[in-house]
Amino acid sequence: MDYPSIRLFIDGKWIEQAGDPVVDPATEEVIGEVPRATLPQLDEAVAAAERGFRIWRTMSPAKRGDIIRNAANLLRQRAREIAQVITLEQGKPLADAENEVLRGSELIAWDAEEGRRTFGRVIPSEPAFHQMVVREPIGPVAAFTPWSAPTSSAGRKLGGALAAGCSVVLKASEETPAGACALVKCFEDAGLPAGVVNLVFGNPDEISRHLIAAPAIRLLTFTGSVPVGIHLAKLAAAVMKPTVMELGGHSPAIVCKDADPKAAAKLSASAKFRNAGQVCISPTRFLVHDSLFDDFADEFVARTSAIKVGNGFDPATQMGPLANGRRLAAMEEFVGDAVRNGGKVRVGGERIGNRGYFFQPTVLTDVPKHCSVMNVEPFGPLALLMRFHDLPEAVEEANRLSYGLAAYALTNDSSAAAQLSSQIGVGHFAVNHFGGGIPESPFGGVKQSGLGREGGSEGLEGYQTVKYISQHIARP
Ligand code: NAD
């Protein structure tokens, strides 16, 4: 398929200009060029967002909801064609890419409705007073989104910010720009006024510094790694701007002693290698009760060996390439460090071929806790299997790291499930499945995994401020 021409979108106009190459991770071939926004163009985007905000915030929530819902519908209708560009630029299997777009559409559709429910409250008062609390849009937002889910990650931010009444300057990933362009086109075609959403690409550091410092930008929202999140939060703190941060995880999955080891291993292996493990809530540390460890590990290894790795356009492919060369190098480093320290590779552990960023689905056991992969989010197809003897030990290991995004338990023992869900510090806890959040549920982490929530009835709060209004009513 042909890769579309990538353009900036500023003040309702698409702008084509020179920039940097975009690479197909399955072939390492250059498939396109992503424009590099200049500083004056960033200023134009901010000015457009300021003008767009004045229009958008005064439109009724119902009218805003209509436009956002139209965009969600267009995204759903175009899912198959958008999936093609995502697979080409990001690598994930075509069916997964289509699911990503459909999920993005659902998240946006939820926000379209939720925007009509941003109720305030009336405070009972003395007869001579009216007192109320109202929720108002915070203002133009700078949003930064990653390459792991090019359309749904950006869609979730646009849906939340727009439904709250904010305008946006979106800097999507330069490595997967077409998915973001297709998303923004849906909003344009849905009737969004010019300037309400602007899309830029370029040098991430330059853009984030410039946008965060711009006085008109009132909030920063970012999805990506913990180190970059901390860096951006410091820049925002220097100008007293709030942030919504959706950062990384190193999720534990606790397989309790009552679990069926084969069924648990089957479920776990299929969850681990989704999007080649490049998912923020991907289960990484499988803590397995000592009594079932061997059976679980054997089945997990068998299931992992059977995964078909290949080009995402091949219908037989279950796992595509990693999205970029950095991930490939990171996997090699994680595995090398683990092996040098006594860890065992039960299956995988190596790059596949020498063209395309393919890496074997990998299972490691006996990895010492000081190894990097036991402490840093692998964001790739690495599963770490560990034993535990009792629940307090599992809870201690689950809580050991500074991440707190997601955790899982596989058990039908309701007491064990309750103990684990209350004692493990995360924002997302799932029992007997590895599903992500749904549009109705809030998503986000605790500790260094993030600040604020996206989705659910909490999802618009980050994009709003509250104002207390009290009025003394003049006596007749
Ligand atoms: P990275 O830490 O350099 O970048 C992470 C993301 O932040 C990328 O999208 C990048 O374009 C962006 N970024 C980097 N510097 C930035 C800056 N100064 N201003 C604004 N944006 C900036 O690493 P990477 O190699 O792209 O990704 C690897 C790590 O990122 C993974 O190990 C994983 O931990 C994390 N990640 C997390 C998510 C998530 O959904 N939470 C998504 C993608 C990547």
Coordinates of C-alpha atoms and ligand atoms in Angstrom, one line a residue:
M1 CA 0.0 0.0 0.0
D2 CA 1.0 3.6 -0.5
Y3 CA 2.0 5.5 2.6
P4 CA 0.2 8.9 2.8
S5 CA 1.9 12.2 2.7
I6 CA 2.4 13.5 6.2
R7 CA 1.6 17.1 7.0
L8 CA 1.3 19.5 9.8
F9 CA -2.2 20.7 10.6
I10 CA -2.3 24.3 11.9
D11 CA -5.3 26.6 12.1
G12 CA -7.4 24.3 9.9
K13 CA -4.7 24.0 7.1
W14 CA -2.6 21.1 6.2
I15 CA 1.0 22.1 5.6
E16 CA 3.5 20.0 3.6
Q17 CA 7.2 20.5 4.1
A18 CA 10.5 18.7 4.4
G19 CA 11.5 16.7 7.5
D20 CA 12.7 13.3 8.7
P21 CA 12.3 9.8 7.3
V22 CA 9.6 7.4 8.5
V23 CA 10.7 3.8 8.5
D24 CA 8.7 0.5 8.1
P25 CA 9.9 -1.5 11.1
A26 CA 9.3 -4.8 9.2
T27 CA 11.6 -3.9 6.4
E28 CA 13.7 -0.9 7.6
E29 CA 12.8 0.8 4.3
V30 CA 12.0 4.5 4.3
I31 CA 8.3 4.8 3.5
G32 CA 7.7 8.6 3.9
E33 CA 8.8 11.8 5.4
V34 CA 7.5 13.6 8.5
P35 CA 7.7 17.4 8.5
R36 CA 9.7 19.2 11.1
A37 CA 7.7 22.2 12.5
T38 CA 9.7 25.4 12.9
L39 CA 9.4 27.6 16.0
P40 CA 7.3 30.2 14.2
Q41 CA 4.9 27.4 13.2
L42 CA 4.7 26.3 16.8
D43 CA 3.8 29.8 17.7
E44 CA 1.1 29.8 15.0
A45 CA -0.3 26.6 16.4
V46 CA -0.5 28.0 19.9
A47 CA -2.2 31.2 18.6
A48 CA -4.6 29.1 16.6
A49 CA -5.4 27.0 19.7
E50 CA -6.0 30.2 21.6
R51 CA -8.5 31.5 19.0
G52 CA -10.0 28.0 18.7
F53 CA -10.5 27.8 22.4
R54 CA -12.5 31.0 22.5
I55 CA -14.8 29.5 19.8
W56 CA -15.0 26.0 21.3
R57 CA -15.5 26.9 24.9
T58 CA -18.6 29.0 24.1
M59 CA -20.2 26.3 22.0
S60 CA -22.8 24.3 23.9
P61 CA -21.7 20.9 25.3
A62 CA -24.4 19.2 23.2
K63 CA -23.0 20.8 20.0
R64 CA -19.5 19.9 20.9
G65 CA -20.6 16.4 21.6
D66 CA -22.2 16.1 18.2
I67 CA -18.9 17.0 16.5
I68 CA -16.8 14.7 18.7
R69 CA -19.3 11.9 18.1
N70 CA -19.2 12.5 14.3
A71 CA -15.4 12.2 14.5
A72 CA -15.7 8.9 16.4
N73 CA -18.1 7.6 13.8
L74 CA -15.7 8.5 10.9
L75 CA -12.9 6.9 12.7
R76 CA -14.9 3.7 13.0
Q77 CA -15.9 3.8 9.3
R78 CA -12.3 4.3 8.3
A79 CA -10.9 1.7 10.7
R80 CA -9.8 -0.7 8.0
E81 CA -7.9 1.8 5.9
I82 CA -6.3 3.5 8.9
A83 CA -5.2 0.1 10.2
Q84 CA -3.2 -0.4 7.0
V85 CA -1.0 2.7 7.7
I86 CA -0.6 1.8 11.3
T87 CA 0.7 -1.7 10.4
L88 CA 3.0 -0.1 7.8
E89 CA 4.5 2.4 10.2
Q90 CA 4.3 0.7 13.5
G91 CA 4.4 -3.0 12.7
K92 CA 1.5 -4.5 14.7
P93 CA -0.6 -7.2 13.0
L94 CA -3.4 -5.7 10.8
A95 CA -6.2 -7.1 12.9
D96 CA -4.7 -5.6 16.0
A97 CA -4.2 -2.3 14.2
E98 CA -7.9 -2.3 13.3
N99 CA -8.9 -3.1 16.9
E100 CA -6.8 -0.2 18.0
V101 CA -8.7 2.2 15.8
L102 CA -12.0 0.8 16.8
R103 CA -11.0 1.1 20.5
G104 CA -10.0 4.7 19.8
S105 CA -13.4 5.4 18.3
E106 CA -15.1 3.9 21.4
L107 CA -13.0 6.0 23.8
I108 CA -13.8 9.2 21.8
A109 CA -17.6 8.3 21.6
W110 CA -17.7 8.0 25.4
D111 CA -16.1 11.4 25.8
A112 CA -18.6 12.9 23.4
E113 CA -21.4 12.0 25.8
E114 CA -19.4 12.6 29.0
G115 CA -18.9 16.3 28.0
R116 CA -22.6 16.8 28.7
R117 CA -22.3 15.6 32.2
T118 CA -19.6 17.9 33.6
F119 CA -21.9 19.0 36.4
G120 CA -21.1 21.5 39.1
R121 CA -23.0 21.9 42.3
V122 CA -25.1 24.4 44.2
I123 CA -24.1 25.1 47.8
P124 CA -27.1 25.6 50.2
S125 CA -26.7 29.2 51.4
E126 CA -28.3 32.0 53.3
P127 CA -31.4 33.5 51.5
A128 CA -29.4 36.5 50.3
F129 CA -26.8 34.4 48.6
H130 CA -26.4 32.2 45.6
Q131 CA -23.4 29.9 45.8
M132 CA -22.2 27.4 43.3
V133 CA -19.2 25.5 42.0
V134 CA -18.8 25.2 38.2
R135 CA -16.3 23.2 36.2
E136 CA -14.6 25.1 33.4
P137 CA -12.2 24.1 30.6
I138 CA -8.7 24.8 31.6
G139 CA -7.6 26.3 28.3
P140 CA -5.4 25.2 25.3
V141 CA -3.7 21.9 26.0
A142 CA -0.3 20.6 24.7
A143 CA -0.6 16.8 24.2
F144 CA 2.3 14.4 23.5
T145 CA 1.5 10.9 22.3
P146 CA 3.7 7.8 21.6
W147 CA 4.3 5.3 18.8
S148 CA 2.9 2.2 20.5
A149 CA -0.8 3.0 19.8
P150 CA -0.6 5.9 17.3
T151 CA -4.3 6.5 16.9
S152 CA -6.0 5.4 20.1
S153 CA -3.5 7.1 22.4
A154 CA -3.9 10.4 20.6
G155 CA -7.7 9.8 20.3
R156 CA -8.0 9.4 24.0
K157 CA -6.3 12.7 24.6
L158 CA -8.2 14.6 21.9
G159 CA -11.6 13.1 23.1
G160 CA -11.0 14.1 26.7
A161 CA -9.6 17.5 26.1
L162 CA -12.2 18.5 23.5
A163 CA -15.2 17.1 25.5
A164 CA -14.0 19.2 28.4
G165 CA -14.1 22.3 26.1
C166 CA -10.3 22.7 25.6
S167 CA -8.4 23.2 22.4
V168 CA -5.3 21.2 21.7
V169 CA -1.8 21.4 20.1
L170 CA -1.0 17.7 19.6
K171 CA 2.6 16.5 19.0
A172 CA 2.2 12.9 18.0
S173 CA 5.1 10.5 17.6
E174 CA 7.3 11.3 14.6
E175 CA 7.8 7.5 14.1
T176 CA 4.1 6.8 13.5
P177 CA 2.7 10.1 12.2
A178 CA 0.1 8.7 9.7
G179 CA -2.1 7.2 12.4
A180 CA -2.3 10.6 14.1
C181 CA -2.9 12.5 10.8
A182 CA -5.8 10.1 10.0
L183 CA -7.3 10.7 13.4
V184 CA -7.1 14.5 13.1
K185 CA -8.6 14.3 9.6
C186 CA -11.7 12.6 11.1
F187 CA -12.1 15.6 13.5
E188 CA -11.7 18.0 10.6
D189 CA -14.2 16.2 8.5
A190 CA -16.6 16.0 11.5
G191 CA -16.8 19.8 11.4
L192 CA -14.4 20.9 14.2
P193 CA -13.7 24.6 13.8
A194 CA -10.3 25.7 12.6
G195 CA -7.7 26.0 15.4
V196 CA -9.4 23.8 17.9
V197 CA -7.0 20.9 17.1
N198 CA -3.5 21.5 15.7
L199 CA -1.1 18.7 14.9
V200 CA 2.7 19.2 14.8
F201 CA 5.8 17.0 14.5
G202 CA 9.5 17.8 14.7
N203 CA 12.1 17.7 17.4
P204 CA 10.3 16.4 20.6
D205 CA 12.6 18.2 23.0
E206 CA 12.3 21.5 21.2
I207 CA 8.6 21.3 20.7
S208 CA 7.8 20.3 24.3
R209 CA 10.0 23.1 25.8
H210 CA 8.5 25.6 23.5
L211 CA 4.8 24.6 24.0
I212 CA 5.1 24.2 27.8
A213 CA 6.6 27.6 28.1
A214 CA 4.0 29.3 25.9
P215 CA 1.8 31.4 28.2
A216 CA -1.4 30.4 26.3
I217 CA -0.9 26.7 27.0
R218 CA -2.6 25.8 30.3
L219 CA -2.0 22.1 30.6
L220 CA 0.4 19.4 29.5
T221 CA -0.6 15.8 28.9
F222 CA 1.9 13.1 28.0
T223 CA 1.9 9.4 27.4
G224 CA 5.3 7.7 27.3
S225 CA 8.2 6.7 29.5
V226 CA 8.7 7.6 33.1
P227 CA 12.0 9.5 32.6
V228 CA 10.6 11.7 29.8
G229 CA 7.4 12.2 31.9
I230 CA 9.5 13.4 34.9
H231 CA 11.5 15.7 32.6
L232 CA 8.3 17.2 31.2
A233 CA 6.7 17.5 34.6
K234 CA 9.7 19.6 35.8
L235 CA 9.3 21.9 32.8
A236 CA 5.6 22.3 33.6
A237 CA 6.3 22.9 37.3
A238 CA 8.7 25.7 36.4
V239 CA 5.8 27.6 35.0
M240 CA 3.2 26.2 37.4
K241 CA 1.2 24.3 34.8
P242 CA -0.7 21.1 35.7
T243 CA 0.0 17.8 34.0
V244 CA -1.8 14.6 33.1
M245 CA 0.8 11.8 32.8
E246 CA 0.2 8.3 31.5
L247 CA 3.6 6.6 32.0
G248 CA 5.1 3.2 32.1
G249 CA 4.6 0.0 34.1
H250 CA 6.3 -3.2 35.0
S251 CA 3.1 -5.2 35.8
P252 CA 3.1 -8.2 38.0
A253 CA 0.7 -11.1 37.3
I254 CA 0.1 -13.3 40.3
V255 CA -0.8 -16.9 39.6
C256 CA -2.2 -18.3 42.8
K257 CA -2.0 -21.9 44.0
D258 CA -5.7 -22.7 43.1
A259 CA -5.2 -21.7 39.4
D260 CA -5.1 -24.2 36.6
P261 CA -1.5 -23.9 35.5
K262 CA -2.1 -24.7 31.9
A263 CA -5.1 -22.5 31.4
A264 CA -3.3 -19.7 33.3
A265 CA -0.1 -20.1 31.1
K266 CA -2.2 -20.0 27.9
L267 CA -3.9 -16.8 28.9
S268 CA -0.7 -15.2 30.2
A269 CA 1.4 -16.0 27.1
S270 CA -1.3 -14.6 24.7
A271 CA -1.5 -11.4 26.8
K272 CA 2.2 -10.9 27.1
F273 CA 3.1 -10.7 23.4
R274 CA 0.2 -8.5 22.3
N275 CA 1.8 -5.6 20.3
A276 CA 5.1 -7.4 20.9
G277 CA 4.9 -6.4 24.5
Q278 CA 4.9 -2.7 23.7
V279 CA 1.9 -2.0 25.9
C280 CA 2.1 0.0 29.1
I281 CA -0.1 -2.5 31.0
S282 CA 1.7 -5.5 29.5
P283 CA 2.1 -8.2 32.2
T284 CA 5.9 -8.6 32.8
R285 CA 6.6 -10.3 36.1
F286 CA 4.7 -13.6 36.3
L287 CA 4.8 -14.5 40.0
V288 CA 3.7 -18.2 40.1
H289 CA 2.9 -20.2 43.2
D290 CA 5.7 -22.7 43.9
S291 CA 3.4 -25.7 43.6
L292 CA 2.5 -24.9 40.0
F293 CA 5.6 -23.2 38.8
D294 CA 7.0 -26.0 36.7
D295 CA 3.7 -26.9 34.9
F296 CA 3.0 -23.2 34.3
A297 CA 6.5 -22.5 32.9
D298 CA 6.4 -25.6 30.6
E299 CA 3.1 -24.5 29.1
F300 CA 4.1 -20.9 28.9
V301 CA 7.3 -21.8 27.0
A302 CA 5.3 -24.1 24.7
R303 CA 2.8 -21.4 23.9
T304 CA 5.5 -18.8 23.4
S305 CA 7.4 -21.0 21.0
A306 CA 4.3 -21.4 18.9
I307 CA 3.8 -17.7 18.3
K308 CA 4.1 -16.8 14.7
V309 CA 6.3 -13.7 14.3
G310 CA 6.3 -11.9 10.9
N311 CA 5.2 -8.9 8.9
G312 CA 1.9 -7.5 10.2
F313 CA 0.3 -7.7 6.8
D314 CA 0.6 -11.5 6.8
P315 CA -2.7 -12.8 8.1
A316 CA -0.9 -15.7 9.9
T317 CA 1.3 -13.2 11.9
Q318 CA 0.5 -13.1 15.6
M319 CA 3.4 -10.8 16.6
G320 CA 5.0 -8.2 14.4
P321 CA 8.4 -6.5 14.6
L322 CA 9.3 -4.1 17.4
A323 CA 8.4 -0.6 16.4
N324 CA 12.0 0.8 16.2
G325 CA 15.6 -0.1 16.4
R326 CA 15.9 1.3 20.0
R327 CA 13.6 -1.4 21.3
L328 CA 15.6 -4.1 19.5
A329 CA 18.8 -2.9 21.1
A330 CA 17.0 -2.6 24.5
M331 CA 15.8 -6.2 24.3
E332 CA 19.4 -7.4 23.5
E333 CA 20.7 -5.5 26.4
F334 CA 18.1 -6.7 28.9
V335 CA 18.6 -10.4 27.9
G336 CA 22.5 -10.1 27.8
D337 CA 22.5 -8.5 31.3
A338 CA 20.1 -11.1 32.7
V339 CA 22.2 -14.0 31.3
R340 CA 25.5 -12.6 32.5
N341 CA 24.0 -12.5 36.0
G342 CA 22.8 -16.1 35.9
G343 CA 19.3 -15.7 34.4
K344 CA 18.1 -18.6 32.1
V345 CA 16.6 -18.1 28.7
R346 CA 13.9 -20.8 28.4
V347 CA 12.9 -19.7 24.9
G348 CA 13.8 -16.9 22.5
G349 CA 16.3 -14.2 23.5
E350 CA 17.6 -13.2 20.1
R351 CA 16.9 -11.0 17.1
I352 CA 15.3 -12.8 14.2
G353 CA 17.2 -12.2 10.9
N354 CA 19.0 -9.0 10.2
R355 CA 16.4 -7.0 8.3
G356 CA 13.4 -5.6 10.2
Y357 CA 13.2 -5.2 14.0
F358 CA 12.1 -8.7 14.7
F359 CA 12.8 -10.2 18.1
Q360 CA 11.9 -13.6 19.4
P361 CA 9.1 -13.9 22.0
T362 CA 11.2 -14.6 25.1
V363 CA 10.8 -16.3 28.5
L364 CA 13.4 -15.8 31.2
T365 CA 13.6 -17.5 34.6
D366 CA 15.9 -17.2 37.6
V367 CA 16.8 -13.6 36.8
P368 CA 18.3 -11.9 39.9
K369 CA 16.4 -8.9 41.2
H370 CA 19.3 -6.5 40.6
C371 CA 19.2 -7.1 36.8
S372 CA 18.0 -4.2 34.7
V373 CA 15.0 -6.1 33.3
M374 CA 13.7 -6.8 36.8
N375 CA 13.6 -3.0 37.5
V376 CA 13.1 -1.2 34.2
E377 CA 10.0 -1.5 32.0
P378 CA 11.1 -3.8 29.1
F379 CA 8.3 -2.6 26.7
G380 CA 9.0 -5.5 24.5
P381 CA 8.4 -9.3 24.2
L382 CA 10.1 -10.4 27.5
A383 CA 8.3 -12.5 30.1
L384 CA 9.9 -13.0 33.5
L385 CA 8.8 -16.1 35.5
M386 CA 9.3 -16.1 39.2
R387 CA 8.2 -18.3 42.2
F388 CA 6.4 -17.3 45.3
H389 CA 5.5 -19.2 48.4
D390 CA 2.8 -17.2 50.1
L391 CA 0.7 -14.1 49.3
P392 CA 2.6 -11.6 51.5
E393 CA 5.8 -12.5 49.5
A394 CA 3.9 -12.0 46.2
V395 CA 2.6 -8.6 47.4
E396 CA 6.0 -7.5 48.5
E397 CA 7.5 -8.3 45.1
A398 CA 4.5 -6.8 43.2
N399 CA 5.1 -3.5 45.2
R400 CA 8.9 -3.5 45.0
L401 CA 9.3 -1.1 42.1
S402 CA 8.5 2.6 41.7
Y403 CA 6.0 1.7 38.9
G404 CA 2.3 1.3 39.8
L405 CA 0.3 1.0 36.6
A406 CA -1.4 -2.4 36.4
A407 CA -1.4 -5.8 38.2
Y408 CA -3.2 -9.0 37.6
A409 CA -4.3 -12.0 39.6
L410 CA -5.3 -15.4 38.3
T411 CA -7.3 -17.1 41.0
N412 CA -10.8 -18.2 41.9
D413 CA -10.1 -17.8 45.6
S414 CA -12.1 -14.7 46.4
S415 CA -10.2 -14.1 49.6
A416 CA -6.8 -14.1 47.8
A417 CA -8.2 -11.9 45.0
A418 CA -9.4 -9.4 47.6
Q419 CA -6.2 -9.4 49.5
L420 CA -4.1 -8.8 46.3
S421 CA -6.4 -6.1 44.9
S422 CA -6.3 -4.2 48.1
Q423 CA -2.6 -4.5 48.9
I424 CA -1.0 -4.0 45.5
G425 CA -0.5 -0.3 44.6
V426 CA -1.7 0.2 41.1
G427 CA -4.3 2.1 39.1
H428 CA -5.6 -0.9 37.2
F429 CA -6.2 -4.4 38.8
A430 CA -7.7 -7.3 36.8
V431 CA -8.6 -10.7 38.1
N432 CA -8.7 -13.7 35.8
H433 CA -8.2 -11.7 32.6
F434 CA -5.7 -9.3 31.1
G435 CA -8.1 -6.9 29.5
G436 CA -7.3 -3.2 29.5
G437 CA -9.7 -0.5 30.6
I438 CA -13.1 0.2 29.0
P439 CA -14.3 3.6 28.0
E440 CA -16.3 3.8 31.2
S441 CA -13.3 3.1 33.5
P442 CA -10.6 5.6 34.6
F443 CA -7.1 4.7 33.4
G444 CA -3.8 5.8 34.9
G445 CA -1.2 4.9 37.4
V446 CA 0.1 5.5 40.9
K447 CA 3.7 6.2 42.1
Q448 CA 5.9 7.0 39.1
S449 CA 3.4 5.5 36.6
G450 CA 1.6 8.7 36.3
L451 CA -0.7 11.5 37.5
G452 CA -4.4 12.0 36.8
R453 CA -6.7 9.7 34.9
E454 CA -7.9 9.3 31.3
G455 CA -11.4 7.9 30.5
G456 CA -14.3 7.1 32.7
S457 CA -16.3 9.8 34.5
E458 CA -12.9 11.0 35.9
G459 CA -11.3 11.5 32.5
L460 CA -12.4 15.1 31.9
E461 CA -11.4 16.4 35.3
G462 CA -7.8 16.9 34.4
Y463 CA -8.8 19.2 31.6
Q464 CA -11.0 21.3 33.8
T465 CA -10.7 23.8 36.7
V466 CA -13.3 24.4 39.3
K467 CA -14.6 27.9 40.1
Y468 CA -16.6 28.9 43.1
I469 CA -19.1 31.6 42.4
S470 CA -21.0 33.4 45.1
Q471 CA -23.5 36.1 44.5
H472 CA -25.1 38.4 47.1
I473 CA -28.6 39.1 45.8
A474 CA -29.6 42.7 46.1
R475 CA -32.7 43.3 48.2
P476 CA -35.6 44.7 46.2
Ligands
NAD1 P1 11.7 7.8 25.0 O1 11.6 7.7 26.5 O2 12.8 8.5 24.4 O3 10.3 8.4 24.4 C1 9.0 8.0 24.9 C2 8.1 8.9 24.1 O4 8.3 10.2 24.5 C3 8.2 8.9 22.6 O5 6.9 8.9 22.0 C4 9.0 10.2 22.3 O6 8.7 10.7 21.1 C5 8.5 11.1 23.4 N1 9.5 12.0 23.8 C6 10.8 11.8 24.1 N2 11.4 12.9 24.5 C7 10.5 13.9 24.5 C8 10.5 15.2 24.9 N3 11.6 15.8 25.3 N4 9.3 15.9 24.8 C9 8.2 15.3 24.4 N5 8.1 14.0 24.0 C10 9.3 13.3 24.1 O7 11.8 6.3 24.6 P2 11.3 5.5 23.3 O8 12.5 4.7 22.9 O9 10.5 6.3 22.3 O10 10.3 4.6 24.1 C11 10.8 3.7 25.0 C12 10.1 3.8 26.3 O11 9.0 4.6 26.4 C13 9.6 2.4 26.7 O12 10.6 1.7 27.4 C14 8.4 2.7 27.5 O13 8.8 2.7 28.9 C15 8.0 4.0 27.2 N6 6.7 4.1 26.4 C16 5.6 4.1 27.2 C17 4.4 4.2 26.5 C18 3.1 4.2 27.3 O14 2.0 4.0 26.8 N7 3.1 4.5 28.6 C19 4.3 4.4 25.2 C20 5.5 4.4 24.4 C21 6.7 4.3 25.1

